[in-house]
PDB file of C-alpha atoms in Angstrom:
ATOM      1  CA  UNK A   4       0.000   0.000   0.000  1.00  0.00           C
ATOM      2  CA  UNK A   5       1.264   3.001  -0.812  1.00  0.00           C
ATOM      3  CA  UNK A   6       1.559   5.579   2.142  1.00  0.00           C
ATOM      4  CA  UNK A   7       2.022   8.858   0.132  1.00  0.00           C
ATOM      5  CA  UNK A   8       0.417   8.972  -3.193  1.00  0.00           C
ATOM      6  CA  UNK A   9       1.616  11.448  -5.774  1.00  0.00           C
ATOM      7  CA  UNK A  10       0.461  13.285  -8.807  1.00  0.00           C
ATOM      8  CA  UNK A  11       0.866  13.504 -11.659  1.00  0.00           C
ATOM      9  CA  UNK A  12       3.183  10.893 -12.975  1.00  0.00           C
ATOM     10  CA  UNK A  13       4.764  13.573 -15.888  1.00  0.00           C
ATOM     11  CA  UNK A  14       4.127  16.923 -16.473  1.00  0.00           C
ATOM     12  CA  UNK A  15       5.740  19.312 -19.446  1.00  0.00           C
ATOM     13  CA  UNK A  16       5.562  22.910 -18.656  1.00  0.00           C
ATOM     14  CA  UNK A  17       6.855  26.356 -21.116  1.00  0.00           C
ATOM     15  CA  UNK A  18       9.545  28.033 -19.520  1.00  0.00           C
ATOM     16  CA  UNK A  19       8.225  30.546 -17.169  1.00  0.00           C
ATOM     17  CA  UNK A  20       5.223  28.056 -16.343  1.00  0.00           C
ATOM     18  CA  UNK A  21       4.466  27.133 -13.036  1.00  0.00           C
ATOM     19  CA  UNK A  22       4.239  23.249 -12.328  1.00  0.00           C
ATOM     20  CA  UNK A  23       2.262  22.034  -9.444  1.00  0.00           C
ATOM     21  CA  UNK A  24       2.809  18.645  -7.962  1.00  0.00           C
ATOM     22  CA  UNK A  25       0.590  17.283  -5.440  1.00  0.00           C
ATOM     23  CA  UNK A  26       0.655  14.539  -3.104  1.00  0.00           C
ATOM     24  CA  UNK A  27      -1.607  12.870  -0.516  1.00  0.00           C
ATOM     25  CA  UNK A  28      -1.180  10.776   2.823  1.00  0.00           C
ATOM     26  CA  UNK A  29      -3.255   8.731   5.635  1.00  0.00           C
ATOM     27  CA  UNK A  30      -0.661   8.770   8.348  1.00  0.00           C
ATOM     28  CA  UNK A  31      -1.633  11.396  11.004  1.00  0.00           C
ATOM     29  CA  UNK A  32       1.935  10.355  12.978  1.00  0.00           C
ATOM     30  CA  UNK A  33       3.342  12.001   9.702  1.00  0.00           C
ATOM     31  CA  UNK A  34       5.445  15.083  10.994  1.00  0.00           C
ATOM     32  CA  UNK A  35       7.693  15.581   8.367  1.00  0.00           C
ATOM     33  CA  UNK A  36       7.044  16.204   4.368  1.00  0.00           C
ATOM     34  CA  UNK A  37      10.105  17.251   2.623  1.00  0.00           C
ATOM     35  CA  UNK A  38      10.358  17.128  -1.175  1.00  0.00           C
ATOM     36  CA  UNK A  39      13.485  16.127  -3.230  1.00  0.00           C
ATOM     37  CA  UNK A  40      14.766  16.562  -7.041  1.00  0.00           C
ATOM     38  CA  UNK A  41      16.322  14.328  -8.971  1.00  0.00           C
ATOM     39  CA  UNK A  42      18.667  14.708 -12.028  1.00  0.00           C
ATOM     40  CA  UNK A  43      19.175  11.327 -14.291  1.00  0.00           C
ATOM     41  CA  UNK A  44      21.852   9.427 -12.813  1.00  0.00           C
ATOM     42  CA  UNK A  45      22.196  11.074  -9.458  1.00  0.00           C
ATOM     43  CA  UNK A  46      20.453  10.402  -5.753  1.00  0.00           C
ATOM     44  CA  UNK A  47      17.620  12.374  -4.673  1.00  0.00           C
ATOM     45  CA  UNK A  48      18.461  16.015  -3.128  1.00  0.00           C
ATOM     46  CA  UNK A  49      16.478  17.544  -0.354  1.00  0.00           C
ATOM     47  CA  UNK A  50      14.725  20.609  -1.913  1.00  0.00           C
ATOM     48  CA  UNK A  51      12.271  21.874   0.851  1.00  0.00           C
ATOM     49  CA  UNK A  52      10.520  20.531   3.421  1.00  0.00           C
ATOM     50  CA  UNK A  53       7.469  21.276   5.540  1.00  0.00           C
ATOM     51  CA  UNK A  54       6.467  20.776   9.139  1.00  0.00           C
ATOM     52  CA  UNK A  55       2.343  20.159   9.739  1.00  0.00           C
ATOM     53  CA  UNK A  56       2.067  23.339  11.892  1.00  0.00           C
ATOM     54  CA  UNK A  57       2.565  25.713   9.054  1.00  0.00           C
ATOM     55  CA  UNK A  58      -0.057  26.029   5.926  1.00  0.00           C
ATOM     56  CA  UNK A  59       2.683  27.353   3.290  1.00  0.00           C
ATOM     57  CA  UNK A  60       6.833  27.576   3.121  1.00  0.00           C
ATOM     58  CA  UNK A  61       8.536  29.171   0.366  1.00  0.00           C
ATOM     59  CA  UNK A  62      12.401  28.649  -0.625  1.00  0.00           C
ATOM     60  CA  UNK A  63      13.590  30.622  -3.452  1.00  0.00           C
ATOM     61  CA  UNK A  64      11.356  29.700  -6.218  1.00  0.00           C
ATOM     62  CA  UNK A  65       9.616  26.682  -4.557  1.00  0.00           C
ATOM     63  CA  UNK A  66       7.006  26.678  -2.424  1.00  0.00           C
ATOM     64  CA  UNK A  67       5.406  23.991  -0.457  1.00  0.00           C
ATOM     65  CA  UNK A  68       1.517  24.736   0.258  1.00  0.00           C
ATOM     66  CA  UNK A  69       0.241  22.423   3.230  1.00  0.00           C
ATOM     67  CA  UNK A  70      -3.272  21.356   4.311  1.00  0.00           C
ATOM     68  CA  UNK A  71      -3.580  19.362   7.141  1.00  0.00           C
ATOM     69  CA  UNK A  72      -7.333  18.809   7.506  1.00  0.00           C
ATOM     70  CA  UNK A  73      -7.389  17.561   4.051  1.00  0.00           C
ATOM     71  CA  UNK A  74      -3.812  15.307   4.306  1.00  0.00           C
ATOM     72  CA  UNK A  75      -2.557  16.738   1.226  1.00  0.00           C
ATOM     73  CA  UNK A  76       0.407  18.794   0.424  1.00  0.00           C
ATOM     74  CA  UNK A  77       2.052  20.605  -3.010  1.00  0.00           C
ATOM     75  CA  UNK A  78       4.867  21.460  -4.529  1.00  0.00           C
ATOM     76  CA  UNK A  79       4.898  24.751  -6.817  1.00  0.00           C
ATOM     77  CA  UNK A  80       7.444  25.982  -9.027  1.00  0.00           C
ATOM     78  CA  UNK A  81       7.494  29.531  -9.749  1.00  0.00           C
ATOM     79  CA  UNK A  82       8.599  30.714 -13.163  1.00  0.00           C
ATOM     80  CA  UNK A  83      10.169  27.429 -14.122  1.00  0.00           C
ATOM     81  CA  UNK A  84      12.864  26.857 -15.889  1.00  0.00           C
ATOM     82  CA  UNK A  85      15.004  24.206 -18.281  1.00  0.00           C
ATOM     83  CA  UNK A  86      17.423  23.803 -15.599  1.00  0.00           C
ATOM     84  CA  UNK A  87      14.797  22.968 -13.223  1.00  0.00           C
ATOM     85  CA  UNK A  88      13.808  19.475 -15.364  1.00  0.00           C
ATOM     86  CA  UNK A  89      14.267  16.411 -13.088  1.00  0.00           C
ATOM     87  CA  UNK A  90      12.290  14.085 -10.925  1.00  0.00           C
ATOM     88  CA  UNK A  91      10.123  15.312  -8.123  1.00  0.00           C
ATOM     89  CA  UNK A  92       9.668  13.101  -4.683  1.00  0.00           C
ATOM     90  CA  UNK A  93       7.284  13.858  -1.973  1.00  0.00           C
ATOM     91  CA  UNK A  94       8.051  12.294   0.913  1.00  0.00           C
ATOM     92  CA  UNK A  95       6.481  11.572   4.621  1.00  0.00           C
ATOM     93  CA  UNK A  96       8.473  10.833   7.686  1.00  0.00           C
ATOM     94  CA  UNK A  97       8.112  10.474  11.077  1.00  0.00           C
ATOM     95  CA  UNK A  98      10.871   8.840  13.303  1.00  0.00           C
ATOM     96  CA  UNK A  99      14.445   7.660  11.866  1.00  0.00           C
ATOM     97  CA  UNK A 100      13.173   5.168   9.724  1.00  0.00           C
ATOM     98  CA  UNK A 101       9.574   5.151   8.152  1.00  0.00           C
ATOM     99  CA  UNK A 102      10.229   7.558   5.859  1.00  0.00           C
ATOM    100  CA  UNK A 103       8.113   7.064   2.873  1.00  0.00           C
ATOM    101  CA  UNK A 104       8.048   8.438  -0.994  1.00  0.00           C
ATOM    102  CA  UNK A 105       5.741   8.888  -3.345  1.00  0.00           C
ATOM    103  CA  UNK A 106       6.028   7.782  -6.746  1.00  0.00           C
ATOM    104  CA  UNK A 107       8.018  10.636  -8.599  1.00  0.00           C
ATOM    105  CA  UNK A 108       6.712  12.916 -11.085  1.00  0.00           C
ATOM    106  CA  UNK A 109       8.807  13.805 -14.240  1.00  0.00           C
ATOM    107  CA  UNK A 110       9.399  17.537 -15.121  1.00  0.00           C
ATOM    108  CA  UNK A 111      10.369  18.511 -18.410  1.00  0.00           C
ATOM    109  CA  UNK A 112      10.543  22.077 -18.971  1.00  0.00           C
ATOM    110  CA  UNK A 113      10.397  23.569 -22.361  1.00  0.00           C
ATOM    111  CA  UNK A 114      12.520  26.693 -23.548  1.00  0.00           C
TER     112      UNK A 114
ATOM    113  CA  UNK B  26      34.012  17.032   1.870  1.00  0.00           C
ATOM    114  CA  UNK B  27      32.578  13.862  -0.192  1.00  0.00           C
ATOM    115  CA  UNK B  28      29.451  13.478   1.532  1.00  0.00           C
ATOM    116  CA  UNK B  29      27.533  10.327   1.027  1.00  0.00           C
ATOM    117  CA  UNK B  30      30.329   7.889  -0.916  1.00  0.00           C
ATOM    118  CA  UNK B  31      28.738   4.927  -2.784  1.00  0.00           C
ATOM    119  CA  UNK B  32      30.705   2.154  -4.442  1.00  0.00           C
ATOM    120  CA  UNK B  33      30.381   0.462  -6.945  1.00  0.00           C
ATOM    121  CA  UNK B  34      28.586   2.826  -9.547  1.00  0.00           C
ATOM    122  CA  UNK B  35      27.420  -0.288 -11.909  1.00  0.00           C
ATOM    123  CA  UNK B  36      27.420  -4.420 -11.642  1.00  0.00           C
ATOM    124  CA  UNK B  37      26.257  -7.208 -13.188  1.00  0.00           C
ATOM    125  CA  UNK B  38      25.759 -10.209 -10.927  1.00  0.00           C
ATOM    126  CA  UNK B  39      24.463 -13.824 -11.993  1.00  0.00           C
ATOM    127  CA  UNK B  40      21.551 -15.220 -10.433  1.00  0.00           C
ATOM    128  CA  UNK B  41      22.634 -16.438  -6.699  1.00  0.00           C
ATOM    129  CA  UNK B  42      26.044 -14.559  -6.529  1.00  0.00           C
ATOM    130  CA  UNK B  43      26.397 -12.511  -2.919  1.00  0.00           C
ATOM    131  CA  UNK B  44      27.962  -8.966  -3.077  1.00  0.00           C
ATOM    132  CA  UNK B  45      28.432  -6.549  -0.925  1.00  0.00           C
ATOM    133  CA  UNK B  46      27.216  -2.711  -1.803  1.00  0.00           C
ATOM    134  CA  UNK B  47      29.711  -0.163   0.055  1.00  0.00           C
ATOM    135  CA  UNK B  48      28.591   3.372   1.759  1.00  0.00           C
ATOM    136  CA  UNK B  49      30.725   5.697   3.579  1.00  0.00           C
ATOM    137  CA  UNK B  50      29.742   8.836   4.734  1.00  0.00           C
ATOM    138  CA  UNK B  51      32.353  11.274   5.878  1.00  0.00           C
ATOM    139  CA  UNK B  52      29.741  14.246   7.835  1.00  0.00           C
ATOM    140  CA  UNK B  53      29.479  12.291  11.102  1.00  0.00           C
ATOM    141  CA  UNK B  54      26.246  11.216  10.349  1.00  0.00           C
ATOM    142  CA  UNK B  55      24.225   8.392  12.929  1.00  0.00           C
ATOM    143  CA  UNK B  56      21.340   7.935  11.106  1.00  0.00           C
ATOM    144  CA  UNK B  57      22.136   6.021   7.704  1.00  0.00           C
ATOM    145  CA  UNK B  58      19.761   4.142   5.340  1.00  0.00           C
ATOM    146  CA  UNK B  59      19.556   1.595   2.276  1.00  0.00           C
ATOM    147  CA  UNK B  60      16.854   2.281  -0.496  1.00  0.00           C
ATOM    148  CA  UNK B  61      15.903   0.899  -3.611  1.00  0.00           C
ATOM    149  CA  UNK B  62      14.284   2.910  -6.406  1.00  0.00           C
ATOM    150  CA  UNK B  63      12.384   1.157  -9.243  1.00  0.00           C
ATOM    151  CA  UNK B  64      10.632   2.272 -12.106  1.00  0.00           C
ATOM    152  CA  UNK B  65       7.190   3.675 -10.940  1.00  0.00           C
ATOM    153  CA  UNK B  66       7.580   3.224  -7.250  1.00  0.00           C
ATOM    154  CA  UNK B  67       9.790   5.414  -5.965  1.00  0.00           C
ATOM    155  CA  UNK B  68      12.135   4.713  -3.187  1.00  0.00           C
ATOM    156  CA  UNK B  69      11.733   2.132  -0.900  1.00  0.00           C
ATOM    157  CA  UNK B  70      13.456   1.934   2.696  1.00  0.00           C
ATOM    158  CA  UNK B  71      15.555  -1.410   3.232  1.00  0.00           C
ATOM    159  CA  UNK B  72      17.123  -1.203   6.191  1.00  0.00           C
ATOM    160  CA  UNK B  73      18.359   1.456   8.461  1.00  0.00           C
ATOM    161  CA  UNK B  74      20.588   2.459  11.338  1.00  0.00           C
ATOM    162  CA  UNK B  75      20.758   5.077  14.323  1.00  0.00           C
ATOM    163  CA  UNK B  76      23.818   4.333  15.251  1.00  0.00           C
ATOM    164  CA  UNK B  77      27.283   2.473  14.804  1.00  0.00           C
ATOM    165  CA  UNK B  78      26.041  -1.424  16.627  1.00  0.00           C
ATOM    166  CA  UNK B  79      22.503  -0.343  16.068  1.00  0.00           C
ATOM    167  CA  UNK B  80      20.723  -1.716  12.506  1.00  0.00           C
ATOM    168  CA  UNK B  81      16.892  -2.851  12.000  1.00  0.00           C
ATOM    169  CA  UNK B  82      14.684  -3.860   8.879  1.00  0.00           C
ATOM    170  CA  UNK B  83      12.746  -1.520   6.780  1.00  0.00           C
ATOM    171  CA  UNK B  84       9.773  -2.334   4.138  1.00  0.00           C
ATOM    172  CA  UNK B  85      11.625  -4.086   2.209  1.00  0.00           C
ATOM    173  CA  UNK B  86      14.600  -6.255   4.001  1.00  0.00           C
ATOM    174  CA  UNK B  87      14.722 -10.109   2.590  1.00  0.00           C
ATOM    175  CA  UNK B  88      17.555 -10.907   0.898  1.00  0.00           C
ATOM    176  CA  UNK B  89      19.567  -8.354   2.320  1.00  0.00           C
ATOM    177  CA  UNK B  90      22.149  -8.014   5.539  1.00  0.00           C
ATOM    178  CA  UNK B  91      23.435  -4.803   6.618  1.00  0.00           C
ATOM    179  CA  UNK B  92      25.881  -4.278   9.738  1.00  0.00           C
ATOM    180  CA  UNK B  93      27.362  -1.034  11.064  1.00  0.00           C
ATOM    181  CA  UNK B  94      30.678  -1.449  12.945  1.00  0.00           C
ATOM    182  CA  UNK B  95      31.923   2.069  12.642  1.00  0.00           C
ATOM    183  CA  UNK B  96      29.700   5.633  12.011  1.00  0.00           C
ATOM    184  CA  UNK B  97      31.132   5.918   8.447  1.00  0.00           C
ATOM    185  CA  UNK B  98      30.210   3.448   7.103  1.00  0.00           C
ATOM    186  CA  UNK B  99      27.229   1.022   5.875  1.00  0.00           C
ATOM    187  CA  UNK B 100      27.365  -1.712   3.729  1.00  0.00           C
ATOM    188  CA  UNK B 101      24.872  -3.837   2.210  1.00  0.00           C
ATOM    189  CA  UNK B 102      25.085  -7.585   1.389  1.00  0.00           C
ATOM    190  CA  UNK B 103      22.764  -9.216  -1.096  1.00  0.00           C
ATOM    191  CA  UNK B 104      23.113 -13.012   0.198  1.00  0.00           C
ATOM    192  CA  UNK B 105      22.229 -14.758  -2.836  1.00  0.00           C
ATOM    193  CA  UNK B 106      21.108 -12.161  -5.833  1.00  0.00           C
ATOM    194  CA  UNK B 107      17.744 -12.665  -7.549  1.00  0.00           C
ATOM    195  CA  UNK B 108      16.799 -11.098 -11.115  1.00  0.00           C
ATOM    196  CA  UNK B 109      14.093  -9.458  -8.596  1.00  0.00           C
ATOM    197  CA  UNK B 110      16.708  -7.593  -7.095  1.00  0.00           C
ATOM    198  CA  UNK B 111      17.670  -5.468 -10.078  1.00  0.00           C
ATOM    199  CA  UNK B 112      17.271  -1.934  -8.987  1.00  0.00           C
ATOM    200  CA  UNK B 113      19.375   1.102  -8.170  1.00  0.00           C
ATOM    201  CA  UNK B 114      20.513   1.505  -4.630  1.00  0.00           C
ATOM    202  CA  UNK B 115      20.795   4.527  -3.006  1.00  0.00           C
ATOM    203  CA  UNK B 116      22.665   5.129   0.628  1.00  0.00           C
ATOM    204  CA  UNK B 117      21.549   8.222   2.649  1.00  0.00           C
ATOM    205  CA  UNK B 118      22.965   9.479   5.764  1.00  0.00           C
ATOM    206  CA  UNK B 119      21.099  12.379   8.087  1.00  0.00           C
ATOM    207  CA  UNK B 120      22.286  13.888  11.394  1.00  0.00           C
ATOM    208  CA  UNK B 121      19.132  14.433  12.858  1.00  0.00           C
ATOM    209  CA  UNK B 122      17.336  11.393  11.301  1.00  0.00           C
ATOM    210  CA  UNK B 123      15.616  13.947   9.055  1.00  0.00           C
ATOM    211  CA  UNK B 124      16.540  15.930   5.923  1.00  0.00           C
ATOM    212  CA  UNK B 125      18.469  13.011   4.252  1.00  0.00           C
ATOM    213  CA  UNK B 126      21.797  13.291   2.254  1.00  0.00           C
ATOM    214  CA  UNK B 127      21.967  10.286  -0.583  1.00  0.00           C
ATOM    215  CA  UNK B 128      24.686   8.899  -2.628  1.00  0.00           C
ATOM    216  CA  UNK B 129      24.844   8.878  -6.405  1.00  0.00           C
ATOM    217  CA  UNK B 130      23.310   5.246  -6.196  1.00  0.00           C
ATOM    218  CA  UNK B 131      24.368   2.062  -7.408  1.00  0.00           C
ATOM    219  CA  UNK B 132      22.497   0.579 -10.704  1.00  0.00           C
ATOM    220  CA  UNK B 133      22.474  -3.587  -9.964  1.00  0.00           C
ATOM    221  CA  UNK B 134      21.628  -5.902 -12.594  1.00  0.00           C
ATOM    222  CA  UNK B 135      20.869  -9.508 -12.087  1.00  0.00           C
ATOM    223  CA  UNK B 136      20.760 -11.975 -14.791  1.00  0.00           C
TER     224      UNK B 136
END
């Protein structure tokens, strides 16, 4: 069963675009959803990450918009761009070990 | 500063060969981890450890051993390789058991 389910599997935006990934969870213990980007042959990089106490966080660019009442969470990309084409994971956590990803969404961004 | 140190990059193993996948992390790290990531399901927590002695199984542990002698290191041990077990590997490493650091991965192939 898949604890953190994640959408879309691919999206293709223009340059300047702003993709929007979302994700979903059951977990209430959940305390922790960070999000991390991928580049083809490479591990996952921590991008951002939210705690359940706070509705939106922004980094740069990306910003994570929270909702706890309705267990879902988003990543948004403002004014994307070519360089910004890689894999997106949402994750879960809580504790040391059950951390938990979704499924990955490929970006492609188009110049 | 190398971070999260994964060898080897690529390897081919026949069906019921062992091998040993290395990790070393060089930030002083006590909470380290073993994933796999396949096609369409993201990454997927093997086994884990808080602490140099301390190890225990994640969602996906059989056919795998794991030990951790020292705080640099991690290694993983595939006991008798299965075609089931082609995937790429990825080691993390996290001071604070969140915000995870990962390796560059290892891509296993069994045949």
């Amino acid at each position: 069963q898949q604890q953190v389910k994640q959408s879309p599997q691919s999206l293709i935006v223009q340059k300047g675009g702003i993709p929007i990934i979302n994700c979903a969870y059951e977990n209430t213990a959940f305390d922790y959803f960070p999000w991390y980007q991928q580049f083809p042959g490479k591990g996952p990089a921590l991008l951002i990450a939210i705690r359940p106490d706070v509705s939106e966080k922004k980094e740069g660019r990306f910003t994570i918009s929270f909702n706890k009442s309705a267990k879902q969470f988003s990543l948004h990309i403002m004014d994307s761009q070519p360089g910004d084409s890689a894999t997106y994971f949402c994750a879960a956590q809580t504790g040391a070990n059950n951390l938990f990803f979704g499924t990955g969404t490929r970006l492609t961004v188009i110049p | 500063n190398a971070g999260v140190t994964q060898t080897p990059k690529f390897q081919v193993l026949k069906t019921g060969q062992s091998m040993t996948l290395q990790c070393a992390q060089d930030m002083n790290h006590e909470y380290m981890s073993w994933y796999r990531q396949d096609p369409g399901m993201g990454l997927r927590l093997i086994h884990y450890s808080v602490g140099a002695g301390i190890t225990d199984q994640g969602e996906v542990p059989n056919g795998y051993n794991v030990s951790r002698s020292t705080t640099e290191d991690f290694p993983l041990r595939l006991l008798s390789a299965a075609p089931s077990q082609t995937s790429v590997y990825f080691c993390a490493s996290s001071g604070n058991s969140y915000g995870y650091t990962f390796g560059s991965g290892t891509r296993l192939t069994v045949v």
